């Protein structure tokens, strides 16, 4: 298995809802990442998990809450989002040094109404 | 801030070689150059990476200058399916086996029939 699987592919949520995005990989990668991509912009790093511990938080608002229950799974919990949080959320994983960089999932298209 | 600069857009005739330049004048000795591409609203796809030597794989070739301050991605025979945004990225080690990829604005390559 050489893929990063993200679910759901599309999500519409209201500003008072609580929802979660899920990311899964079975390549034995020990680092996992969340990126946010607005339309016509490059992806921006949000969080980095290494060996199931949060190692980087790029000053992301607390309405985004990451979780890494095990080495294969990464969640992003969403609460009280704003319409400007609508974006493509990308998950990625990596093994380590001198590897083929990241493997990205196909993303979750989030719309906040 | 992104560590790379790329032209905003380029055109290439179908069947011809596409040469995409990238400037990374502040690259450090142990930082790799990665190339990814992103086809509309999909997750970024790994193409190739290198440290100091030229590299070739089934998708592309990567030419890195001797001083490592710039590189060129070469798609030898561009097809319409190569139309995408191409990102040149310098990776940075963020500890505990994780690597941070900071995306610049990328080059929008249009392959023309």
mmCIF file of C-alpha atoms in Angstrom, chain A residues 2-45:
data_model
loop_
_atom_site.group_PDB
_atom_site.id
_atom_site.type_symbol
_atom_site.label_atom_id
_atom_site.label_comp_id
_atom_site.label_asym_id
_atom_site.label_seq_id
_atom_site.Cartn_x
_atom_site.Cartn_y
_atom_site.Cartn_z
ATOM 1 C CA UNK A 2 1.647 3.223 -1.170
ATOM 2 C CA UNK A 3 -1.208 5.636 -0.615
ATOM 3 C CA UNK A 4 -2.411 8.222 1.830
ATOM 4 C CA UNK A 5 -6.189 7.978 2.137
ATOM 5 C CA UNK A 6 -8.256 10.976 3.215
ATOM 6 C CA UNK A 7 -11.911 10.927 4.133
ATOM 7 C CA UNK A 8 -14.314 12.435 3.428
ATOM 8 C CA UNK A 9 -13.482 13.828 -0.014
ATOM 9 C CA UNK A 10 -15.994 16.639 0.381
ATOM 10 C CA UNK A 11 -17.489 18.177 3.523
ATOM 11 C CA UNK A 12 -19.983 20.982 4.028
ATOM 12 C CA UNK A 13 -20.411 22.192 7.586
ATOM 13 C CA UNK A 14 -22.091 25.012 9.423
ATOM 14 C CA UNK A 15 -20.212 27.408 11.656
ATOM 15 C CA UNK A 16 -21.596 25.755 14.807
ATOM 16 C CA UNK A 17 -20.862 22.173 13.734
ATOM 17 C CA UNK A 18 -18.145 19.835 14.929
ATOM 18 C CA UNK A 19 -16.616 17.570 12.316
ATOM 19 C CA UNK A 20 -13.417 15.575 11.803
ATOM 20 C CA UNK A 21 -11.154 14.880 8.851
ATOM 21 C CA UNK A 22 -9.379 11.548 8.702
ATOM 22 C CA UNK A 23 -6.070 10.552 7.150
ATOM 23 C CA UNK A 24 -4.629 7.037 7.011
ATOM 24 C CA UNK A 25 -1.424 5.493 5.680
ATOM 25 C CA UNK A 26 0.000 1.980 5.907
ATOM 26 C CA UNK A 27 3.489 2.617 4.560
ATOM 27 C CA UNK A 28 5.129 2.620 7.980
ATOM 28 C CA UNK A 29 5.838 6.340 7.718
ATOM 29 C CA UNK A 30 6.533 7.958 11.079
ATOM 30 C CA UNK A 31 5.875 11.600 10.197
ATOM 31 C CA UNK A 32 2.493 12.944 9.152
ATOM 32 C CA UNK A 33 1.426 16.421 8.120
ATOM 33 C CA UNK A 34 -1.638 18.614 7.623
ATOM 34 C CA UNK A 35 -1.619 21.309 4.953
ATOM 35 C CA UNK A 36 -4.289 23.857 4.028
ATOM 36 C CA UNK A 37 -4.663 25.090 0.461
ATOM 37 C CA UNK A 38 -6.842 28.017 -0.541
ATOM 38 C CA UNK A 39 -7.926 28.398 -4.145
ATOM 39 C CA UNK A 40 -5.095 29.339 -6.531
ATOM 40 C CA UNK A 41 -2.569 29.394 -3.671
ATOM 41 C CA UNK A 42 0.184 26.918 -2.712
ATOM 42 C CA UNK A 43 -0.334 24.515 0.202
ATOM 43 C CA UNK A 44 0.505 25.948 3.622
ATOM 44 C CA UNK A 45 1.789 23.774 6.462
#
